[in-house]
Coordinates of N, CA and C in Angstrom, one line a residue:
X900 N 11.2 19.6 10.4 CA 10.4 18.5 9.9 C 11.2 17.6 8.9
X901 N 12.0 18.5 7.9 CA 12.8 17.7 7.2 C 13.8 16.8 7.6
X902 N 14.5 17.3 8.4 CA 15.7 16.7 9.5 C 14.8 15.6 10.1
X903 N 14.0 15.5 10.2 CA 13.2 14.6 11.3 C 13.1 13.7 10.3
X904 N 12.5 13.8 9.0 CA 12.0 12.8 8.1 C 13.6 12.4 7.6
X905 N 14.4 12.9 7.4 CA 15.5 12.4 6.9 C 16.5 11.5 7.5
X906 N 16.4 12.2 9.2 CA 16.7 10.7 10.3 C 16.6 9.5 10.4
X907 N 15.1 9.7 10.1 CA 14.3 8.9 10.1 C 14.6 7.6 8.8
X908 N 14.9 8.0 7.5 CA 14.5 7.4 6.6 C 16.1 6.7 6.8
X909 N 17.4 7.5 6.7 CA 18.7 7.3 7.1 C 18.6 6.0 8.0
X910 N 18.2 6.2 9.4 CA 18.4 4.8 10.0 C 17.4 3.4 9.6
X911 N 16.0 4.1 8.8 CA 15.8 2.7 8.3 C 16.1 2.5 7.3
X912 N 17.4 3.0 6.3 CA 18.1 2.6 5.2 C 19.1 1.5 6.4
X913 N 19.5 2.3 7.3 CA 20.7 0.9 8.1 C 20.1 -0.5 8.5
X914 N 18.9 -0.4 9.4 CA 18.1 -1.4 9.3 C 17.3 -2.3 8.5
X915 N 17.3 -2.0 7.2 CA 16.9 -2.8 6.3 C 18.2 -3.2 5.7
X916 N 19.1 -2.7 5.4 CA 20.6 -3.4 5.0 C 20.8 -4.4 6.0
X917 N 20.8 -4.0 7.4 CA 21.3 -5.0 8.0 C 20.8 -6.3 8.2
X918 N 19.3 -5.9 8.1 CA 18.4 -7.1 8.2 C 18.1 -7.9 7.3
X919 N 19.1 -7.3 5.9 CA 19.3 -8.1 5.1 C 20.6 -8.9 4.7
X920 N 21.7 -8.1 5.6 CA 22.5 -9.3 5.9 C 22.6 -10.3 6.7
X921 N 22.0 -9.9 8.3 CA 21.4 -10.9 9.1 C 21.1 -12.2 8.8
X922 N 20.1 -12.3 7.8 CA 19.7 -13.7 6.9 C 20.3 -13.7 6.0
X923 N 21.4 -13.3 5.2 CA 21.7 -13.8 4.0 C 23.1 -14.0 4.6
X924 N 23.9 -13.5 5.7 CA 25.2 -14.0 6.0 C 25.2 -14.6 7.4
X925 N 24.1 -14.2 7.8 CA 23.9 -14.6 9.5 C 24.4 -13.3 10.4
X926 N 23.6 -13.3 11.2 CA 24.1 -12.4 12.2 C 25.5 -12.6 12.9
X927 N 26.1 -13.8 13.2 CA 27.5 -13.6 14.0 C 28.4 -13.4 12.9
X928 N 28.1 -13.6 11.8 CA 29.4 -13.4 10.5 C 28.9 -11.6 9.7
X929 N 28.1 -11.2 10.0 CA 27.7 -10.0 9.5 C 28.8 -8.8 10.8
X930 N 29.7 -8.2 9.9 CA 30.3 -6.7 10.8 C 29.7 -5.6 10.5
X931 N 29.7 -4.6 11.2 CA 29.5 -3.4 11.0 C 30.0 -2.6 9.7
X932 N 31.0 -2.9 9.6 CA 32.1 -2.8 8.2 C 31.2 -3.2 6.8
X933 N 30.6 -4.6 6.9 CA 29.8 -5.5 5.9 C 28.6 -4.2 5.9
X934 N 28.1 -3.6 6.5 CA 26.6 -3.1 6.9 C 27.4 -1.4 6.2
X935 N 28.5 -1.0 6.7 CA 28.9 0.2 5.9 C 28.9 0.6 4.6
X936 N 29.7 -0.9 4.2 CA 30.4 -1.0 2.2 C 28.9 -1.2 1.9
X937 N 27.8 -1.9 2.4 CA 26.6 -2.2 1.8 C 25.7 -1.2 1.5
X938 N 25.6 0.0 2.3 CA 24.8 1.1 2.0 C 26.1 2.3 1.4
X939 N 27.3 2.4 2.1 CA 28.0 3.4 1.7 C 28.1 4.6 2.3
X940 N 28.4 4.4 3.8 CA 28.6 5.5 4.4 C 29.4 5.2 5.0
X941 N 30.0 6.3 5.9 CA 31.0 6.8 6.5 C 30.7 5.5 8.2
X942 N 31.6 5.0 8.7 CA 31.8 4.7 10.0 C 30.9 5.4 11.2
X943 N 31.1 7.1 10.7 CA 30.6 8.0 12.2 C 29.1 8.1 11.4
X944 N 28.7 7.9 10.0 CA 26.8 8.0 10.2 C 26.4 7.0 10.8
X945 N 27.1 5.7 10.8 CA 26.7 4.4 11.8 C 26.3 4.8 13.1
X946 N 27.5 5.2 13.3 CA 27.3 5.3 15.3 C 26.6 6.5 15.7
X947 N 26.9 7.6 14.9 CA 25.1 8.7 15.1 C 24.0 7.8 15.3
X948 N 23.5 6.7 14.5 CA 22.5 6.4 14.6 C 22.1 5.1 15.6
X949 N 23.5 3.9 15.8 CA 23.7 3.3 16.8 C 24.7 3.2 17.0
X950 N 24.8 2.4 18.8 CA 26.3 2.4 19.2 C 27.0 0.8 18.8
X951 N 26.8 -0.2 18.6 CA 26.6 -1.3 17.8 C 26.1 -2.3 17.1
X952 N 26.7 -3.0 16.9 CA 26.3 -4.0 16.0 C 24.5 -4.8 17.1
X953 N 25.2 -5.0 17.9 CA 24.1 -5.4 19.2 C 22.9 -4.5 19.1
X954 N 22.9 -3.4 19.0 CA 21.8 -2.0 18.7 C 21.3 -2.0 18.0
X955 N 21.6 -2.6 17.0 CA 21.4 -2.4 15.5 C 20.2 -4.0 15.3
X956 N 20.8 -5.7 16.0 CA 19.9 -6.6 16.2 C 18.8 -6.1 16.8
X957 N 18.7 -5.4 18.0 CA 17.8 -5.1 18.7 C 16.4 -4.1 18.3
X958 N 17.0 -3.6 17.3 CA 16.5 -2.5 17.1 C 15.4 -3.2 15.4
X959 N 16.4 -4.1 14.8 CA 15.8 -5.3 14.0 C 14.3 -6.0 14.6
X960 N 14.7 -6.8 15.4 CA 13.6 -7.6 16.1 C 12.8 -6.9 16.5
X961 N 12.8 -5.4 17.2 CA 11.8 -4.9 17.5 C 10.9 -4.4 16.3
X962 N 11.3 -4.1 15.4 CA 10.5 -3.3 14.5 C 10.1 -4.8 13.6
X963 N 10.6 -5.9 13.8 CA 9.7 -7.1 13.4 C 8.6 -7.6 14.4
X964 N 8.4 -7.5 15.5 CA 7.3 -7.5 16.3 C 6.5 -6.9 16.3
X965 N 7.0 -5.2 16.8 CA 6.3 -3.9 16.8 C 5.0 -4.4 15.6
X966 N 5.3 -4.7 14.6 CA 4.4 -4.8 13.4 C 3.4 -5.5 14.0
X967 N 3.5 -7.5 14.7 CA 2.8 -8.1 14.7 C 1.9 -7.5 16.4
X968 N 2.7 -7.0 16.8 CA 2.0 -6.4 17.8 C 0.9 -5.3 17.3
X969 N 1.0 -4.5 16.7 CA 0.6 -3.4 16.1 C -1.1 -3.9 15.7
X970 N -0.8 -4.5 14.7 CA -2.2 -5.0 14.4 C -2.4 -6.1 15.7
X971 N -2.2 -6.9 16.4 CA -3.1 -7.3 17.6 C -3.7 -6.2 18.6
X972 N -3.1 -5.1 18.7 CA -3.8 -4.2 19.5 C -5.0 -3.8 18.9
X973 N -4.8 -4.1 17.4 CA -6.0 -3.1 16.9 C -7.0 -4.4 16.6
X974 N -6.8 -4.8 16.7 CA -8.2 -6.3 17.0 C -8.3 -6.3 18.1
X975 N -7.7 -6.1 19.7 CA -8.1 -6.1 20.9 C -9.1 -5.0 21.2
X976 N -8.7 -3.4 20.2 CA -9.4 -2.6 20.9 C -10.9 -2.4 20.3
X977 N -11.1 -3.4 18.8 CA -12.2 -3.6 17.7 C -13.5 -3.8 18.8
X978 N -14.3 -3.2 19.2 CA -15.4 -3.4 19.7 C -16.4 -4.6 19.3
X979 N -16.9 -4.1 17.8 CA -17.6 -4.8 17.5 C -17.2 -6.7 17.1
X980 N -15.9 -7.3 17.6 CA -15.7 -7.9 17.7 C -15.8 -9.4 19.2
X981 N -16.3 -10.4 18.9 CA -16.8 -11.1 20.2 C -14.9 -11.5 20.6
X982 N -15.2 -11.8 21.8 CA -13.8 -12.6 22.4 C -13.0 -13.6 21.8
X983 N -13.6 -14.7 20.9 CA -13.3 -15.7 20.0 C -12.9 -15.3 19.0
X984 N -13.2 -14.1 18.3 CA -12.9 -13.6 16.9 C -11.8 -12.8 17.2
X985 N -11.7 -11.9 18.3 CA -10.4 -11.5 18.7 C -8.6 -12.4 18.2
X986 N -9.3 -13.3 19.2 CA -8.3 -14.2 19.1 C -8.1 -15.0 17.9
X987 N -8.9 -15.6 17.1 CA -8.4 -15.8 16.4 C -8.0 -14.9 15.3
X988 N -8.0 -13.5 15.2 CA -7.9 -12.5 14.3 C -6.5 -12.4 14.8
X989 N -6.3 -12.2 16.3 CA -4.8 -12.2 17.1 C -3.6 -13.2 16.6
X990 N -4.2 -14.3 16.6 CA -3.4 -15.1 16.1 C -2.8 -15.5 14.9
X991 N -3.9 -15.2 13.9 CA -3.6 -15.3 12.5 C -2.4 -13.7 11.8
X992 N -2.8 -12.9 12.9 CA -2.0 -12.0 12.7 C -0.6 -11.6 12.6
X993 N -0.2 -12.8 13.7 CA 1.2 -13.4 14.2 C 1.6 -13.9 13.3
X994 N 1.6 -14.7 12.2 CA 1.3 -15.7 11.1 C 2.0 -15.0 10.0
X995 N 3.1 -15.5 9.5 CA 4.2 -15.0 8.3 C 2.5 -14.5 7.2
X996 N 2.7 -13.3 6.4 CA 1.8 -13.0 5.7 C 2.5 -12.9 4.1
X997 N 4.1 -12.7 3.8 CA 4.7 -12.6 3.2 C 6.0 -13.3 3.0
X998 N 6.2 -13.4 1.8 CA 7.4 -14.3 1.4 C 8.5 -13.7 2.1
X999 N 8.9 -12.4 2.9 CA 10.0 -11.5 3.1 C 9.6 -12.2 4.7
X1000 N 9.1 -12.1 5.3 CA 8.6 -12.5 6.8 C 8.6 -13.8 6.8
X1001 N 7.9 -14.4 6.2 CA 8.4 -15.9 6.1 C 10.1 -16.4 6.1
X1002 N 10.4 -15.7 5.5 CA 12.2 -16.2 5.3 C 12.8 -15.7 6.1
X1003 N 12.5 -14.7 7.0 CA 13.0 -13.9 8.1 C 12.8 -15.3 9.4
X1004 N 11.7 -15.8 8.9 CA 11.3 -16.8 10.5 C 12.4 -17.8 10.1
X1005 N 12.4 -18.4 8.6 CA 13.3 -19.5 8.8 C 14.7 -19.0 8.8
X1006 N 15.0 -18.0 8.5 CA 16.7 -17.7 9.1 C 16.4 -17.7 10.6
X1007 N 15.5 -17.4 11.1 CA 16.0 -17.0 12.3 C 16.3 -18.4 13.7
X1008 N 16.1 -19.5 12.7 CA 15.9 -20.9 13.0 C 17.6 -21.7 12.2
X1009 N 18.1 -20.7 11.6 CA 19.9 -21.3 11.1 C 20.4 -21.2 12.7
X1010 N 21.6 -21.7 12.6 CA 22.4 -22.1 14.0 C 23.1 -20.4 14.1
X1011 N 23.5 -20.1 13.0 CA 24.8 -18.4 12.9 C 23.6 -17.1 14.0
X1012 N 21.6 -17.2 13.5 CA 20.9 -16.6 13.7 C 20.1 -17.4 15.3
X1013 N 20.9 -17.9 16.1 CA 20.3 -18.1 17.7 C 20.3 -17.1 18.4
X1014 N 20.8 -15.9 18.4 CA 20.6 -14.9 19.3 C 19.5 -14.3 18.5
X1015 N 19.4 -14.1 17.6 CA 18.2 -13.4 17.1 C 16.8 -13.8 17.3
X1016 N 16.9 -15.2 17.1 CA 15.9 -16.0 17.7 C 15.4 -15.7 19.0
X1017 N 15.9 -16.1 19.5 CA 16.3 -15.8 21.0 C 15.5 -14.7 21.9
X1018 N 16.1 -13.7 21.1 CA 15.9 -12.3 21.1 C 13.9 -12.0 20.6
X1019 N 13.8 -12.4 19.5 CA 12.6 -12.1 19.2 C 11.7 -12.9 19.7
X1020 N 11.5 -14.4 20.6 CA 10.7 -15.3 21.4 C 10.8 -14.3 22.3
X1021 N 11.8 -13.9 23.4 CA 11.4 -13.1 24.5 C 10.9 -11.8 23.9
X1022 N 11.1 -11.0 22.7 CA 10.4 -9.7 23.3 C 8.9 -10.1 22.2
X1023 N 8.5 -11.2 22.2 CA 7.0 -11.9 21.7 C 6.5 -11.8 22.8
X1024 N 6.8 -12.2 23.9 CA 6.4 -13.0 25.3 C 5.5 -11.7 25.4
X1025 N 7.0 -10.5 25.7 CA 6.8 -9.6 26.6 C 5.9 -8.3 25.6
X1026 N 6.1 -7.8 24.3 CA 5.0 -7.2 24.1 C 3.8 -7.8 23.7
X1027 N 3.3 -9.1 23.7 CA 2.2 -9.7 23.3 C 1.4 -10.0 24.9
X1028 N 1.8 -10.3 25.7 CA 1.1 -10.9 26.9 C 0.1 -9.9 27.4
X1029 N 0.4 -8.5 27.5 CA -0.5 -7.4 28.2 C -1.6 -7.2 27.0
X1030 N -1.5 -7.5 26.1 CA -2.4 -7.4 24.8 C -3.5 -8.3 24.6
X1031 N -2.9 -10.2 24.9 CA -3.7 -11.0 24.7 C -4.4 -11.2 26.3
X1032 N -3.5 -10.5 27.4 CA -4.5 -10.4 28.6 C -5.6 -9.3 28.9
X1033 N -5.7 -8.7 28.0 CA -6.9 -8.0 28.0 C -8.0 -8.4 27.6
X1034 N -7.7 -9.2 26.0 CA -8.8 -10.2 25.6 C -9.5 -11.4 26.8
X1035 N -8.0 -11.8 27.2 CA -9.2 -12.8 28.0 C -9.8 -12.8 29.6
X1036 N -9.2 -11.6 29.8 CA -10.0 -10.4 30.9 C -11.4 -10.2 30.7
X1037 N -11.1 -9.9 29.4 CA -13.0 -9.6 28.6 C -13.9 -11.0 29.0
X1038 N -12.8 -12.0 28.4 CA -13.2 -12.9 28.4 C -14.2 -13.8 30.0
X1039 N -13.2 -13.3 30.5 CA -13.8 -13.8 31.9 C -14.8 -12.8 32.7
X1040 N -15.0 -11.7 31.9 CA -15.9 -11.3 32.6 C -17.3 -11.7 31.4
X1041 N -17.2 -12.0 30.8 CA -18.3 -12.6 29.9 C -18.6 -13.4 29.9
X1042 N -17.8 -14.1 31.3 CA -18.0 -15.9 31.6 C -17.7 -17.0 30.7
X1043 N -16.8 -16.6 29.7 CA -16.2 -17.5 28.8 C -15.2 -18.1 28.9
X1044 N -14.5 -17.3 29.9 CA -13.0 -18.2 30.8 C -13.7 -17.9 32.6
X1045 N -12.6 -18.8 33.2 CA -12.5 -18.9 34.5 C -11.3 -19.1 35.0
X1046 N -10.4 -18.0 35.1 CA -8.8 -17.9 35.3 C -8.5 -17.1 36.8
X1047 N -7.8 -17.6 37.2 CA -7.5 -16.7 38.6 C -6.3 -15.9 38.2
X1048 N -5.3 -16.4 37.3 CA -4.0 -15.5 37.2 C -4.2 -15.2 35.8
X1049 N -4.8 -14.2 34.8 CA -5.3 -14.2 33.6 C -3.8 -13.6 32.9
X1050 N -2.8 -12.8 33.6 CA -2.0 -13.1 32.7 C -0.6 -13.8 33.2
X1051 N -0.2 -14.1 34.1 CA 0.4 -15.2 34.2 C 0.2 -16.7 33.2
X1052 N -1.2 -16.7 33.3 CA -1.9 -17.9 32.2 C -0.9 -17.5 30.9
X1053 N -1.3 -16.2 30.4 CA -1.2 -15.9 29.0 C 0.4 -16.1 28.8
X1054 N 0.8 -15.8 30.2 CA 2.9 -16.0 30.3 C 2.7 -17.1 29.6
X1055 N 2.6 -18.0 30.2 CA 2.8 -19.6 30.4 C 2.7 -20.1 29.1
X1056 N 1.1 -19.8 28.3 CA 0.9 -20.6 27.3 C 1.2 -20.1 25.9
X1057 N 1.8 -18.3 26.6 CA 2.9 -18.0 25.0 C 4.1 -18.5 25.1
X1058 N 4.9 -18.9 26.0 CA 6.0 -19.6 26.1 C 5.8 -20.6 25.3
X1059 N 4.9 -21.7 25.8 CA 5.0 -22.8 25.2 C 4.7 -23.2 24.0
X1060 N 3.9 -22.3 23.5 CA 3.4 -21.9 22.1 C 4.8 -21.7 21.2
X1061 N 5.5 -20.5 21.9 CA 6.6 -20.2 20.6 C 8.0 -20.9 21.3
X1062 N 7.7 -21.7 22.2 CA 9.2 -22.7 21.9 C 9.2 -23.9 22.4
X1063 N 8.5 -24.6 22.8 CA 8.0 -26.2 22.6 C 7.3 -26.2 21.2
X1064 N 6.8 -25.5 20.9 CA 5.8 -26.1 19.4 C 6.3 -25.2 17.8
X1065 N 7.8 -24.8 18.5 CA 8.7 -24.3 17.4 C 9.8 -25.5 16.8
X1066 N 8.7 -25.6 15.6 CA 9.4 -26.9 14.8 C 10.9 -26.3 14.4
X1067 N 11.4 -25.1 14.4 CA 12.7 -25.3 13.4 C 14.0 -25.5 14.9
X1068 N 13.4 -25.3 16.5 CA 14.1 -25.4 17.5 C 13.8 -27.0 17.7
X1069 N 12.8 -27.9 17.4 CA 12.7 -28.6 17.7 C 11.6 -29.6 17.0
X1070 N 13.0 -30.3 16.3 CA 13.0 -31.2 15.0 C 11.6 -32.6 15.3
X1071 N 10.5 -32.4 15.7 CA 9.2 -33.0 16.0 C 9.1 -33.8 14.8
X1072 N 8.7 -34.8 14.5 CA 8.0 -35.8 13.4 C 6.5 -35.3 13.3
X1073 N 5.7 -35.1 12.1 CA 4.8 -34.7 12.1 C 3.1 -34.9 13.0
X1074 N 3.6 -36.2 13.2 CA 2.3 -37.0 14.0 C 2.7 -36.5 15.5
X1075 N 4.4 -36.4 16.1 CA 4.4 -35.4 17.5 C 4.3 -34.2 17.3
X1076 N 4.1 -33.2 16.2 CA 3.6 -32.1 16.5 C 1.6 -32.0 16.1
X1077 N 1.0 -32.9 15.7 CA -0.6 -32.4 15.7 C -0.5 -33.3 17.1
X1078 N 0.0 -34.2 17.8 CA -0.7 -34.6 19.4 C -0.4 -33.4 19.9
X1079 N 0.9 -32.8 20.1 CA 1.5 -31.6 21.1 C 0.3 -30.0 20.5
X1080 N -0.2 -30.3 19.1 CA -0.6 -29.1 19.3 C -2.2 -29.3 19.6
X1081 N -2.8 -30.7 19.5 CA -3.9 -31.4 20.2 C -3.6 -30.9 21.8
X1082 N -3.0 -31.3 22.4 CA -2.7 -31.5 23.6 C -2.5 -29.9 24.4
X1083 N -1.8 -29.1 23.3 CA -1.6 -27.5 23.7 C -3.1 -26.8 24.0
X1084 N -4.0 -27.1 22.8 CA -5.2 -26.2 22.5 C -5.6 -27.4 23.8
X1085 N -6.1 -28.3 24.6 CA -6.6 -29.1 25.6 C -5.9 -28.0 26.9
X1086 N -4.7 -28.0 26.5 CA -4.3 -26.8 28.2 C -4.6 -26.0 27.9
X1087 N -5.1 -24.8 27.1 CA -5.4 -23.9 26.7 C -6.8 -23.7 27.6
X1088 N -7.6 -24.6 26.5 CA -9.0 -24.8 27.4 C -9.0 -25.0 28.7
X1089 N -8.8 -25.9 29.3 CA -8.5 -26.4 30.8 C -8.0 -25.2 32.0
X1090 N -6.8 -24.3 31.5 CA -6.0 -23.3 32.3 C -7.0 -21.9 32.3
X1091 N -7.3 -21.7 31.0 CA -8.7 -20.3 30.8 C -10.3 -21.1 31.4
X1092 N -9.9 -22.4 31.8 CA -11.7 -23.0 32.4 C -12.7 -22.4 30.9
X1093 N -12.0 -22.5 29.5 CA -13.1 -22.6 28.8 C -13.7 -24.0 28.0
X1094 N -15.0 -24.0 27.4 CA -16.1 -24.6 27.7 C -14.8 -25.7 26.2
X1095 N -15.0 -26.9 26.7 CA -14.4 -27.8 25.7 C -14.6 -27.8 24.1
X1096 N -13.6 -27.8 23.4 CA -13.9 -27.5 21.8 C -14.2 -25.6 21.4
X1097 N -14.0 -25.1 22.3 CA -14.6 -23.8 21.7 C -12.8 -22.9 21.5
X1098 N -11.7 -23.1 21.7 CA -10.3 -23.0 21.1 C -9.8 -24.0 20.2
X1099 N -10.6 -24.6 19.4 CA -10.1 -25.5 18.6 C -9.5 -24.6 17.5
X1100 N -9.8 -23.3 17.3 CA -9.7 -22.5 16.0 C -8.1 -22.5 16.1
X1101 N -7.4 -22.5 17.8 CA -6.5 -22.3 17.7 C -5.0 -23.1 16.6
X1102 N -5.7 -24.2 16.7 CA -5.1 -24.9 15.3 C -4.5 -24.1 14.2
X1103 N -5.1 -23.6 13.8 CA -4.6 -22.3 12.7 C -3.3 -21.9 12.7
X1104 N -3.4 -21.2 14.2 CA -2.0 -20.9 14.8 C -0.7 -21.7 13.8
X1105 N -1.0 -23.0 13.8 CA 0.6 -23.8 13.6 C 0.6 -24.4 12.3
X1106 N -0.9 -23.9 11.1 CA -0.8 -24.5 9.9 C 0.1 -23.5 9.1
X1107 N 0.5 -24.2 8.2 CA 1.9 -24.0 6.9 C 0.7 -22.8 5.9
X1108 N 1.6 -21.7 6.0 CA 1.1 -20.8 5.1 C 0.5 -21.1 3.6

């Protein structure tokens, strides 16, 4: 059990160094070397724990999702919760909550940090979509949507969500991002067939902490 906990704590001493050089030097200028002299270990505790530098991003972005995923499951599986409160509980969840997460989003929007980026949009897509298509599975059987492809939908309008209406990928003037996020929550409605004005909460989504 000790060995277990001490693995354990070992590789997330590597991944919080790393992930703090990631944004403070950028991921393509950060080496394995940089990530060694910073904690102080040997070359071979590194690669016990990963095989590189690549392993080591990956293994970053997951345990930054894992989190926001984490709590969306546990509002999906909340019973006493209606379909609408789901989601907006879902979404505000997603939502930088700290000054550490916050600055994590805007490095991940520097030019040195595009793979990371990159990296954490697709694996958003992919562990968020089976989570928010259960909600609106509910949804449609409670006659609140009318969807034939319920998560295909949910593909589509997380895509568009985290990279058309990602202001640091794409430098919007303020008046084109409230029409595009006008215009987003209108497809939103329209594609789930729900009743007009009742996803307006979705707004939230894209206000400044």
């Amino acid at each position: 059990m000790r060995i277990s906990k001490e693995h354990e704590e070992r590789r997330n001493e590597i991944l919080n160094t790393a992930e703090m050089l990631f944004f403070t030097k950028g991921y393509a200028k950060t080496t394995v070397n940089d990530i060694l002299q910073a904690i102080g270990i040997a070359k071979g505790t590194f690669y016990y724990y990963f095989k590189s530098k690549e392993e080591v991003m990956d293994a970053v972005v997951m345990r930054f999702i894992d989190a926001g995923v984490a709590a969306a499951k546990r509002i999906a599986e909340n019973q006493e919760l209606t379909v609408h409160e789901k989601l907006l509980q879902m979404i505000m969840a997603q939502k930088p909550n700290s000054d550490i997460k916050g600055q994590m989003i805007e490095e991940f929007h520097q030019a040195d940090n595009a793979q990371l980026h990159q990296k954490s949009l697709v694996e958003t897509i992919l562990q968020l979509t089976p989570v928010l298509t259960e909600v609106v599975e509910q949804g449609i059987e409670e006659k609140l949507f009318k969807v034939q492809y319920p998560r295909e939908t949910v593909e589509f309008l997380l895509i568009s969500s985290q990279f058309l209406l990602d202001e640091g990928m794409f430098k919007w003037q303020p008046e084109e991002i409230i029409r595009k996020i006008k215009a987003f929550i209108h497809i939103m409605e329209t594609t789930l067939g729900a009743e007009t004005g009742s996803l307006s909460y979705v707004a939230q989504m894209f206000e400044q902490p």
